PDB file of C-alpha atoms and ligand atoms in Angstrom:
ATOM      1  CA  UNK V   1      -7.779  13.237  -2.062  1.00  0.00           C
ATOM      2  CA  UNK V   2      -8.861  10.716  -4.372  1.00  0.00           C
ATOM      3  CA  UNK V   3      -7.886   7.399  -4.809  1.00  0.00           C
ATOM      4  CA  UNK V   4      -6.393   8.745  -8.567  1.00  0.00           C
ATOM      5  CA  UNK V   5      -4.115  11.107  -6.415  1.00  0.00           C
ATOM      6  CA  UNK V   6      -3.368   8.711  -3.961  1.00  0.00           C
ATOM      7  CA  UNK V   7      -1.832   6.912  -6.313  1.00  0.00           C
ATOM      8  CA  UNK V   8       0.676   9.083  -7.248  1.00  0.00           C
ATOM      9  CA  UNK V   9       1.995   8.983  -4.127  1.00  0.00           C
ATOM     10  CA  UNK V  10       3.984   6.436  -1.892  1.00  0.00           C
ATOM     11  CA  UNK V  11       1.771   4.923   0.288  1.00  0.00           C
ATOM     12  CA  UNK V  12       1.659   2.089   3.065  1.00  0.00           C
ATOM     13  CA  UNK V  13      -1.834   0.490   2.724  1.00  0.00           C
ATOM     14  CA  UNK V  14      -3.409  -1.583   5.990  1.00  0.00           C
ATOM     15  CA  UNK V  15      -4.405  -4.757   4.614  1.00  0.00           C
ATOM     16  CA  UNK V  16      -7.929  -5.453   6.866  1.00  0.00           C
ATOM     17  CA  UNK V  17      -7.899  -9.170   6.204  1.00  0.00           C
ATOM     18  CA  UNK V  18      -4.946  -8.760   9.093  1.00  0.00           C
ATOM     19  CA  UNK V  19      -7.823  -7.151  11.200  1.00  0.00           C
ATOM     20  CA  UNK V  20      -9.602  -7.534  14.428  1.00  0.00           C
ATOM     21  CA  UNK V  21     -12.821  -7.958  13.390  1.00  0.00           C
ATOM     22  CA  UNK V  22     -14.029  -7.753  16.871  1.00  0.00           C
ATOM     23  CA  UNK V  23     -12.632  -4.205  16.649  1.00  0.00           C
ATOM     24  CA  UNK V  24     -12.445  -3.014  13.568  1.00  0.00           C
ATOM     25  CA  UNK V  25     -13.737   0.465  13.444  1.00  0.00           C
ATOM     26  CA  UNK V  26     -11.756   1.446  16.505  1.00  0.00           C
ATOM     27  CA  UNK V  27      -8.025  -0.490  14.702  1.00  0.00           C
ATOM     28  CA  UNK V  28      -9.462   1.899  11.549  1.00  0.00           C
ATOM     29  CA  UNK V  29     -10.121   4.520  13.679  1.00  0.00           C
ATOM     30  CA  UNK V  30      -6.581   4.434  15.240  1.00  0.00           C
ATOM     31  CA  UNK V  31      -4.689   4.559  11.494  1.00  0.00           C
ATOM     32  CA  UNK V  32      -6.778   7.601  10.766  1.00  0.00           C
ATOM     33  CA  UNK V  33      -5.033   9.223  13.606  1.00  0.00           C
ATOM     34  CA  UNK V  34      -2.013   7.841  12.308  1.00  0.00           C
ATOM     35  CA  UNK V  35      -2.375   9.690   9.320  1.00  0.00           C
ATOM     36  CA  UNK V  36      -3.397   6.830   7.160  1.00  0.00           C
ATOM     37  CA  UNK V  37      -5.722   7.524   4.483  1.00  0.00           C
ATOM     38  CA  UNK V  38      -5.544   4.272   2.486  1.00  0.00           C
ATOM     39  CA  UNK V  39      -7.031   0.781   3.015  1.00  0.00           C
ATOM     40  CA  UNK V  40      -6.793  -2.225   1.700  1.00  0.00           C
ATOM     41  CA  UNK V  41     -10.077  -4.954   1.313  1.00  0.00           C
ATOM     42  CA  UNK V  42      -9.397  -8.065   0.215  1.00  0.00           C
ATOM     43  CA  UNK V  43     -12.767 -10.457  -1.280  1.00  0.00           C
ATOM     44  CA  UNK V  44     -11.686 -13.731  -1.356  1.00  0.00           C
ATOM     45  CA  UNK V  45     -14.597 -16.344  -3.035  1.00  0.00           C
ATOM     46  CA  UNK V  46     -13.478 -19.412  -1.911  1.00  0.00           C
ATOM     47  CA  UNK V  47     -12.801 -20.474  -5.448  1.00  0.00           C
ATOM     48  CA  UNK V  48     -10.017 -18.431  -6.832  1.00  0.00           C
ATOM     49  CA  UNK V  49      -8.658 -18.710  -3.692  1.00  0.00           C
ATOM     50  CA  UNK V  50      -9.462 -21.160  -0.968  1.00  0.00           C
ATOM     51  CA  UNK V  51     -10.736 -18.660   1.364  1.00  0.00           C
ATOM     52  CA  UNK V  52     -14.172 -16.911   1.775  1.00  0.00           C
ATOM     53  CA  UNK V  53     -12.939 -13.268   2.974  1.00  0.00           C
ATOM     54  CA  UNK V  54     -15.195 -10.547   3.331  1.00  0.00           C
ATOM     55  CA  UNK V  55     -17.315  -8.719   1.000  1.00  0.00           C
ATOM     56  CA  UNK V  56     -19.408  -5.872   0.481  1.00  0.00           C
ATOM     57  CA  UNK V  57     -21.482  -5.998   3.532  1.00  0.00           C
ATOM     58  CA  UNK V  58     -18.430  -5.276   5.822  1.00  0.00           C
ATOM     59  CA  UNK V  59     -16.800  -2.656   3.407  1.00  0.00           C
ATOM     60  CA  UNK V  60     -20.390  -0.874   3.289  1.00  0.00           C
ATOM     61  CA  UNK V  61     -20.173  -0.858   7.212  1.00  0.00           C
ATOM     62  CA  UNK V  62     -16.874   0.549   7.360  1.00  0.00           C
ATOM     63  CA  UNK V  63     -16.231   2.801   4.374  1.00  0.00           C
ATOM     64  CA  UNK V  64     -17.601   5.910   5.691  1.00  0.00           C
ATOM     65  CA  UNK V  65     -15.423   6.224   8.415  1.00  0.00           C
ATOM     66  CA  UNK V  66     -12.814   6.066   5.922  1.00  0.00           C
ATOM     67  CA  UNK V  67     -14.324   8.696   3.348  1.00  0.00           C
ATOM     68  CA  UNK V  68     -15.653  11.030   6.409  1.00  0.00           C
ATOM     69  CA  UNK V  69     -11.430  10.906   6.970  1.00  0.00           C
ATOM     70  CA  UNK V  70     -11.111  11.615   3.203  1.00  0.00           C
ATOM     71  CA  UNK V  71      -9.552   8.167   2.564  1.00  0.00           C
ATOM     72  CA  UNK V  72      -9.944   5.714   0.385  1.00  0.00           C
ATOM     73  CA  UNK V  73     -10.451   2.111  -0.272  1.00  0.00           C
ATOM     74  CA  UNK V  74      -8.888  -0.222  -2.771  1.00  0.00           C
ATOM     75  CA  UNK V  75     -10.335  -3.832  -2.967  1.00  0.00           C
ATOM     76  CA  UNK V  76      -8.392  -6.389  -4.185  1.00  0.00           C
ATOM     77  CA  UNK V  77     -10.251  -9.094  -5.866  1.00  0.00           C
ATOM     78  CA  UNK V  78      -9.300 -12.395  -5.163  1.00  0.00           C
ATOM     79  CA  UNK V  79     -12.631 -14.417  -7.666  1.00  0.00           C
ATOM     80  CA  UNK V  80     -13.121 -15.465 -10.378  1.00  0.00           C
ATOM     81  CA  UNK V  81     -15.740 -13.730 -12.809  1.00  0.00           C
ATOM     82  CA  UNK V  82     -14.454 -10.191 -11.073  1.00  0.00           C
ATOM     83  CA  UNK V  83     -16.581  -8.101 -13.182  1.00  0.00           C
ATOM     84  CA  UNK V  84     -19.579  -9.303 -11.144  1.00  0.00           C
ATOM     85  CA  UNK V  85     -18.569  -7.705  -8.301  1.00  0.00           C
ATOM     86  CA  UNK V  86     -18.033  -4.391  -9.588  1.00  0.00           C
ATOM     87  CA  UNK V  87     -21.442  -2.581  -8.983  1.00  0.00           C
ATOM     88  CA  UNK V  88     -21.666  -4.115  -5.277  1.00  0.00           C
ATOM     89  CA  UNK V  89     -18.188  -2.894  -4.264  1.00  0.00           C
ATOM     90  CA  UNK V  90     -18.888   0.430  -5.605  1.00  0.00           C
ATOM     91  CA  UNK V  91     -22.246   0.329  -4.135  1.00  0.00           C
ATOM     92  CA  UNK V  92     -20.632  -0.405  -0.793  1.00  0.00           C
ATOM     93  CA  UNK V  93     -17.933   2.883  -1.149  1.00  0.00           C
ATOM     94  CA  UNK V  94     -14.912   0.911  -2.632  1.00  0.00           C
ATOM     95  CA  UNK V  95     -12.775   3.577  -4.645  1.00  0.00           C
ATOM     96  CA  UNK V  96     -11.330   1.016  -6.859  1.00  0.00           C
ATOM     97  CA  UNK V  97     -10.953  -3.014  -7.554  1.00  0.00           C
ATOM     98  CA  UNK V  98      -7.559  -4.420  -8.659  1.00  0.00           C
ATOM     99  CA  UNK V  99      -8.508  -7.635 -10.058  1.00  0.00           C
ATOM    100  CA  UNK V 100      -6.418 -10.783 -11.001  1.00  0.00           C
ATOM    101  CA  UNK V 101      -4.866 -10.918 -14.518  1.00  0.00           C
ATOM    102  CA  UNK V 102      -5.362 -15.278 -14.408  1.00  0.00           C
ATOM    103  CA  UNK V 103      -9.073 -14.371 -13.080  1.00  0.00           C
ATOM    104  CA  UNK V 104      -9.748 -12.638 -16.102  1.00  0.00           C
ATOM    105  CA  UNK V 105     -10.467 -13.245 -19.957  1.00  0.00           C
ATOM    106  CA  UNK V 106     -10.264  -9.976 -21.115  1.00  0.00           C
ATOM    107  CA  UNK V 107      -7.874  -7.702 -18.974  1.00  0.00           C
ATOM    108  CA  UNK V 108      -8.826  -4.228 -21.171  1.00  0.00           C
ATOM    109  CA  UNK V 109     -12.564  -5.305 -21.369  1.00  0.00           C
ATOM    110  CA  UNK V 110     -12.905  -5.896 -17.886  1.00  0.00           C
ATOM    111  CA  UNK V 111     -10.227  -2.573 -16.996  1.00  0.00           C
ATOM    112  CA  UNK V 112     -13.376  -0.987 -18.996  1.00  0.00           C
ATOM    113  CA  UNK V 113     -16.176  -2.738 -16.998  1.00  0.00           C
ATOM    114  CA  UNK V 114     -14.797  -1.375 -13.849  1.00  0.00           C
ATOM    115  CA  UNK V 115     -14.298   2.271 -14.955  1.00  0.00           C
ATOM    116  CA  UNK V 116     -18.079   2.180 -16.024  1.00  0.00           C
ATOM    117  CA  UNK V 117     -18.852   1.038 -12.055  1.00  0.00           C
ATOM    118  CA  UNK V 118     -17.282   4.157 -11.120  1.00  0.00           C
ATOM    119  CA  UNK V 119     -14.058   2.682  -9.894  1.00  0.00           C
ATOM    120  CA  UNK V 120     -10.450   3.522 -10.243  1.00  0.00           C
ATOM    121  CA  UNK V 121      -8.560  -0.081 -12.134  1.00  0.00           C
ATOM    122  CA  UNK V 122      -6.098  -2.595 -10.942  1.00  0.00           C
ATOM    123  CA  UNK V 123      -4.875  -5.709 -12.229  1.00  0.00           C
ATOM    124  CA  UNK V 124      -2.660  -8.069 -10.100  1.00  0.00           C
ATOM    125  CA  UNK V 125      -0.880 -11.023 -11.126  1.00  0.00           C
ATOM    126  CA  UNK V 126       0.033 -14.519  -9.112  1.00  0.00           C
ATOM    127  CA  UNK V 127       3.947 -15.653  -8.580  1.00  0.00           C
ATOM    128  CA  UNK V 128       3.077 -18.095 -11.640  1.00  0.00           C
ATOM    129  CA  UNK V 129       2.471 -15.331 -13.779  1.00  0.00           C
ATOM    130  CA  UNK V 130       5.511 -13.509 -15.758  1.00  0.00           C
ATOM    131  CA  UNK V 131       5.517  -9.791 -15.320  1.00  0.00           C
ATOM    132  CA  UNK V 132       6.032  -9.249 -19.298  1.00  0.00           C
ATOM    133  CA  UNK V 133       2.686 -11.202 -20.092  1.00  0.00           C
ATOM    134  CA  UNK V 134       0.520  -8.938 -17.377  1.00  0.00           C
ATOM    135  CA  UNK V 135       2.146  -5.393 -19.098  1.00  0.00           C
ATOM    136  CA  UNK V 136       1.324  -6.496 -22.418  1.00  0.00           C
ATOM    137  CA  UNK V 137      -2.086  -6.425 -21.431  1.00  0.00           C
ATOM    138  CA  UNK V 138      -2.397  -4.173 -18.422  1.00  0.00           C
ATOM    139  CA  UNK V 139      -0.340  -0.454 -20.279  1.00  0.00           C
ATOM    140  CA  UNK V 140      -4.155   1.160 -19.426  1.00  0.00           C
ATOM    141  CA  UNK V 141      -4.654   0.570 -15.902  1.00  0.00           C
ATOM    142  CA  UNK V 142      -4.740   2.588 -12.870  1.00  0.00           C
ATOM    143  CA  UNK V 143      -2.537   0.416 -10.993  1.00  0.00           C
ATOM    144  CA  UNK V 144      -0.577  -3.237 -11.496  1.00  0.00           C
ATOM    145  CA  UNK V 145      -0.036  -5.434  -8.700  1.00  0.00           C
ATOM    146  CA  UNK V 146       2.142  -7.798  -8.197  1.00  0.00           C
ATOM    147  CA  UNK V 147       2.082 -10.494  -5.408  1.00  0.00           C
ATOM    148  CA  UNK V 148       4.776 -11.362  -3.110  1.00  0.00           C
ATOM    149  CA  UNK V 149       3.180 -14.517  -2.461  1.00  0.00           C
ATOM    150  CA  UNK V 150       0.263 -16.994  -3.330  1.00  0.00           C
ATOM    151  CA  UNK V 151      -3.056 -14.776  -2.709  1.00  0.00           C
ATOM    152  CA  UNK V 152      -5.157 -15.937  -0.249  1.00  0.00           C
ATOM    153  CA  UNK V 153      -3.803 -15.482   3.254  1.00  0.00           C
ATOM    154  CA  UNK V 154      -2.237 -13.206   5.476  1.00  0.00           C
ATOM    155  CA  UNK V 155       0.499 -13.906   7.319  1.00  0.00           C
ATOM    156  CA  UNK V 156       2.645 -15.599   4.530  1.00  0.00           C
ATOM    157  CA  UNK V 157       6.688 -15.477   4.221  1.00  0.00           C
ATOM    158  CA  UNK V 158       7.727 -12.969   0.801  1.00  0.00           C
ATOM    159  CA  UNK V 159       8.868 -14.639  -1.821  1.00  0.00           C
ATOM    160  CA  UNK V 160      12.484 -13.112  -2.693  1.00  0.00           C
ATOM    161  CA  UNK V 161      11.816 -13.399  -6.228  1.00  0.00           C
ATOM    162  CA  UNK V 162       9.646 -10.503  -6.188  1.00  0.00           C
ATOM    163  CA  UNK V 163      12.491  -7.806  -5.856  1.00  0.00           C
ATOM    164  CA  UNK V 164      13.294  -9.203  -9.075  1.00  0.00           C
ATOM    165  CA  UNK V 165       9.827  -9.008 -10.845  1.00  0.00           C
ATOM    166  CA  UNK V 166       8.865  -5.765  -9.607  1.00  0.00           C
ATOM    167  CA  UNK V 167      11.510  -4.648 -11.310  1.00  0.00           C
ATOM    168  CA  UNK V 168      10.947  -6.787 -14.688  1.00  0.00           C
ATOM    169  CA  UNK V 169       7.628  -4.940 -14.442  1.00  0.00           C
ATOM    170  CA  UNK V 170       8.885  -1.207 -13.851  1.00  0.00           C
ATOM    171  CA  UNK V 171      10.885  -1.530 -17.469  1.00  0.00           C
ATOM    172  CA  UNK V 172       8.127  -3.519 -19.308  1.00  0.00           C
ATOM    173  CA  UNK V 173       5.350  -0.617 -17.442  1.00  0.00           C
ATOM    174  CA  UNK V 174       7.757   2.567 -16.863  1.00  0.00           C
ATOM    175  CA  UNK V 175       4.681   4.480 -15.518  1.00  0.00           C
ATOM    176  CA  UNK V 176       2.026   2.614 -14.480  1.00  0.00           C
ATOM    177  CA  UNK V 177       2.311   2.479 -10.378  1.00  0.00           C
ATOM    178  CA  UNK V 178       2.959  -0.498  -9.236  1.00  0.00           C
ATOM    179  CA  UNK V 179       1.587  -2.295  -6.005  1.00  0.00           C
ATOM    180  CA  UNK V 180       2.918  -4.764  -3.650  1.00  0.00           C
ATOM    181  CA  UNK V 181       0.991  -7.122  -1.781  1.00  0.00           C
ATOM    182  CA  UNK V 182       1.930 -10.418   0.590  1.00  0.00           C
ATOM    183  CA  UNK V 183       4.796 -10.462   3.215  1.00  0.00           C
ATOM    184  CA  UNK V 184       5.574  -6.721   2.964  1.00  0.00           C
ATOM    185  CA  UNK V 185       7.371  -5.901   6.325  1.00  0.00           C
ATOM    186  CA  UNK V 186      10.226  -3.433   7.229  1.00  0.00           C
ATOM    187  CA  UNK V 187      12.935  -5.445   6.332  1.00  0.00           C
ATOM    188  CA  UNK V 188      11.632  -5.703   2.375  1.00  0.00           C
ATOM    189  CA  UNK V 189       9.311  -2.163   1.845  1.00  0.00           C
ATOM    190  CA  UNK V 190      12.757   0.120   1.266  1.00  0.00           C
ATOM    191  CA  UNK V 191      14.666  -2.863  -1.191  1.00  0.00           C
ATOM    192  CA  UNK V 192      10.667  -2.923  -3.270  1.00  0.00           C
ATOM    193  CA  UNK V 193      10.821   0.893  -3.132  1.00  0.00           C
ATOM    194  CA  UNK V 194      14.069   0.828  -4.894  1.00  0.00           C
ATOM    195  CA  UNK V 195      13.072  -1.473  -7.260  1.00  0.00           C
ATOM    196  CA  UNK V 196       9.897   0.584  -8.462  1.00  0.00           C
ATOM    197  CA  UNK V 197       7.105  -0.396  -6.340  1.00  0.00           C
ATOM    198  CA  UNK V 198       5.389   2.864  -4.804  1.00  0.00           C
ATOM    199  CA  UNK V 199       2.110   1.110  -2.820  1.00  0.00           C
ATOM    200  CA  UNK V 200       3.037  -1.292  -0.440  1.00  0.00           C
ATOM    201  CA  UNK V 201       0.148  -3.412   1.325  1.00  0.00           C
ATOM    202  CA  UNK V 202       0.867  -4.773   4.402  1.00  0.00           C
ATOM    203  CA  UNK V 203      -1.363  -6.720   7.384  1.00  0.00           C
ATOM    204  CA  UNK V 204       0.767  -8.489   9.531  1.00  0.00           C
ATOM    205  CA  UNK V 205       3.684  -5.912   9.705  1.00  0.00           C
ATOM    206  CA  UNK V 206       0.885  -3.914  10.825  1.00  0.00           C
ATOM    207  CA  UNK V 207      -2.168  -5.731  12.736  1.00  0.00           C
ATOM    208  CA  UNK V 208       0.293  -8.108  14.236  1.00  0.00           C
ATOM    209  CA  UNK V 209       2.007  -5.170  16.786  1.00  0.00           C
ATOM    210  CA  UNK V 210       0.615  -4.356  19.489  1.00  0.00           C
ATOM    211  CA  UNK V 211       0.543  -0.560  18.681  1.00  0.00           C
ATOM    212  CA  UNK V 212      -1.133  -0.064  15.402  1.00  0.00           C
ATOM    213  CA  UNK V 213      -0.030   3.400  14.619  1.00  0.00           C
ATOM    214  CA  UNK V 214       3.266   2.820  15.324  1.00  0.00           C
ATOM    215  CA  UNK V 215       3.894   0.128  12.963  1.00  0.00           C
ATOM    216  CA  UNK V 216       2.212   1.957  10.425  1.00  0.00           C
ATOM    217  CA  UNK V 217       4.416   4.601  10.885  1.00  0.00           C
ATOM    218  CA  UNK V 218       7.538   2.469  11.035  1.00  0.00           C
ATOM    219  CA  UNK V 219       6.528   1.303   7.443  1.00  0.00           C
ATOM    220  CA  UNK V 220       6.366   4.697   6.481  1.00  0.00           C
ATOM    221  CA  UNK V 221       9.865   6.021   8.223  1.00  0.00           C
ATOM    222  CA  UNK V 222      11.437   2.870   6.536  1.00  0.00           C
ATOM    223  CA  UNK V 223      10.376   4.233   2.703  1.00  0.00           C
ATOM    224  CA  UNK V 224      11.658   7.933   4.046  1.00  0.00           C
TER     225      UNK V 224
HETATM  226  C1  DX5 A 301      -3.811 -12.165   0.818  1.00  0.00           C
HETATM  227  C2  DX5 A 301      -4.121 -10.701   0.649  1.00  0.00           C
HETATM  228  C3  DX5 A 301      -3.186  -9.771   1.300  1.00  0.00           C
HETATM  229  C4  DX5 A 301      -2.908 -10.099   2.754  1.00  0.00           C
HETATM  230  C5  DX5 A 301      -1.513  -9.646   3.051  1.00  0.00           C
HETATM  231  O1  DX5 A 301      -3.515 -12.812  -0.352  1.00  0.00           O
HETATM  232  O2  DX5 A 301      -4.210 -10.314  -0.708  1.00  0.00           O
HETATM  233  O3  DX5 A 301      -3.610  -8.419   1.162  1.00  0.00           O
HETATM  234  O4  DX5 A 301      -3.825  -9.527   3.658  1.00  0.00           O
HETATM  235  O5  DX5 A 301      -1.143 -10.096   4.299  1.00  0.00           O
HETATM  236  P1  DX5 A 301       0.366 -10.017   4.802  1.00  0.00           P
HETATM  237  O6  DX5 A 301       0.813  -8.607   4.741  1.00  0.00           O
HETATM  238  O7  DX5 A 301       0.283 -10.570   6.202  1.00  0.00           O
HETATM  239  O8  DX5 A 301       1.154 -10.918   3.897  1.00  0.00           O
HETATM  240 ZN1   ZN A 302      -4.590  -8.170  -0.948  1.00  0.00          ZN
END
């Protein structure tokens, strides 16, 4: 499928920031089997967010595991200037890049920029950021996500108030999908569901167990 038809769907995304790193391709390898089919790549620059994450390099090395399995990978760009790194993702086999609505001075310029890179479009928004502001501008993309905490790291608690914004952002965006990202565990994923979200990212609910699969497939279960 691709990432366009994914979307449709309700999905559980790994995040790979929450990786191994010394074992990547076999933790990838092991969701495959799970029946996972999409991943999530975070780029941090270090200046939009205090942490250098990965890049292109590492989602060049690993994306064709992914697309031999027919999956798919959606990067979430945590930089400023995003519409830089729009040929090098796609170059490297990224499907799409959801980039940040406060990273951004043109939302439906840069929505454009990516579609011209070949990717599918996201735009995610911050906990400082109202929901209403982000739809005004965001009605054409692929995808809206909103954080359920500060981007940056994994690992962070959810912020409660996001139950309440995803759903500010379902009436002010009835069908654009919307995304979840930060915190998402089994005790949230089924409350977010009902409140309109229908991709949930998750990396320590997953890459923190001890049996990959199995937590990936709790997550799913949970939405069931
Ligand atoms: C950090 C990233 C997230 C992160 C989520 O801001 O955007 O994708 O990996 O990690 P968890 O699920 O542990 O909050
Ligand atoms: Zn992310």
């Amino acid at each position: 499928m691709s990432w366009r038809e994914w979307i449709r769907t309700v999905e559980v995304e790994p995040s790979l920031y929450g990786a191994d790193f010394a074992h990547l391709g076999d933790q990838v390898e092991s969701l495959l089997r799970a029946e996972c089919r999409v991943f999530h790549f975070d780029i941090g620059d270090g200046h939009f967010v205090e942490p250098v994450t990965m890049g292109p390099i590492v989602l060049q090395a690993i994306a064709p595991l992914v697309h031999h399995h027919s999956g798919v990978f959606d990067v979430h760009l945590m930089v400023e200037s995003p519409a830089k790194y729009f040929a090098p993702v796609a170059a490297a086999g990224g499907d799409s890049v959801t980039f940040h609505y406060e990273a951004a001075d043109d939302v439906p310029a840069t929505i454009r920029a990516a579609r011209e890179a070949g990717l599918q479009a996201g735009v995610a928004f911050s906990p400082e950021t109202e929901p209403e502001t982000v739809a005004a501008v965001a009605a054409d993309a692929d995808i809206v996500l909103c954080m359920a905490i500060h981007p940056g790291f994994s690992g962070q608690p959810f912020r409660e108030e996001t139950f309440a914004r995803v759903e500010r952002l379902r009436t002010a965006l009835p069908d654009v999908p919307i995304q979840v990202d930060g915190g998402v565990n089994a005790d949230n994923i089924r409350r977010l569901r009902e409140a309109g979200a229908t991709l949930f990212v998750a990396a320590s609910a997953i890459f923190a167990a001890d049996d990959l699969p199995r937590a990936y497939r709790r997550l799913v279960q949970t939405l069931a």
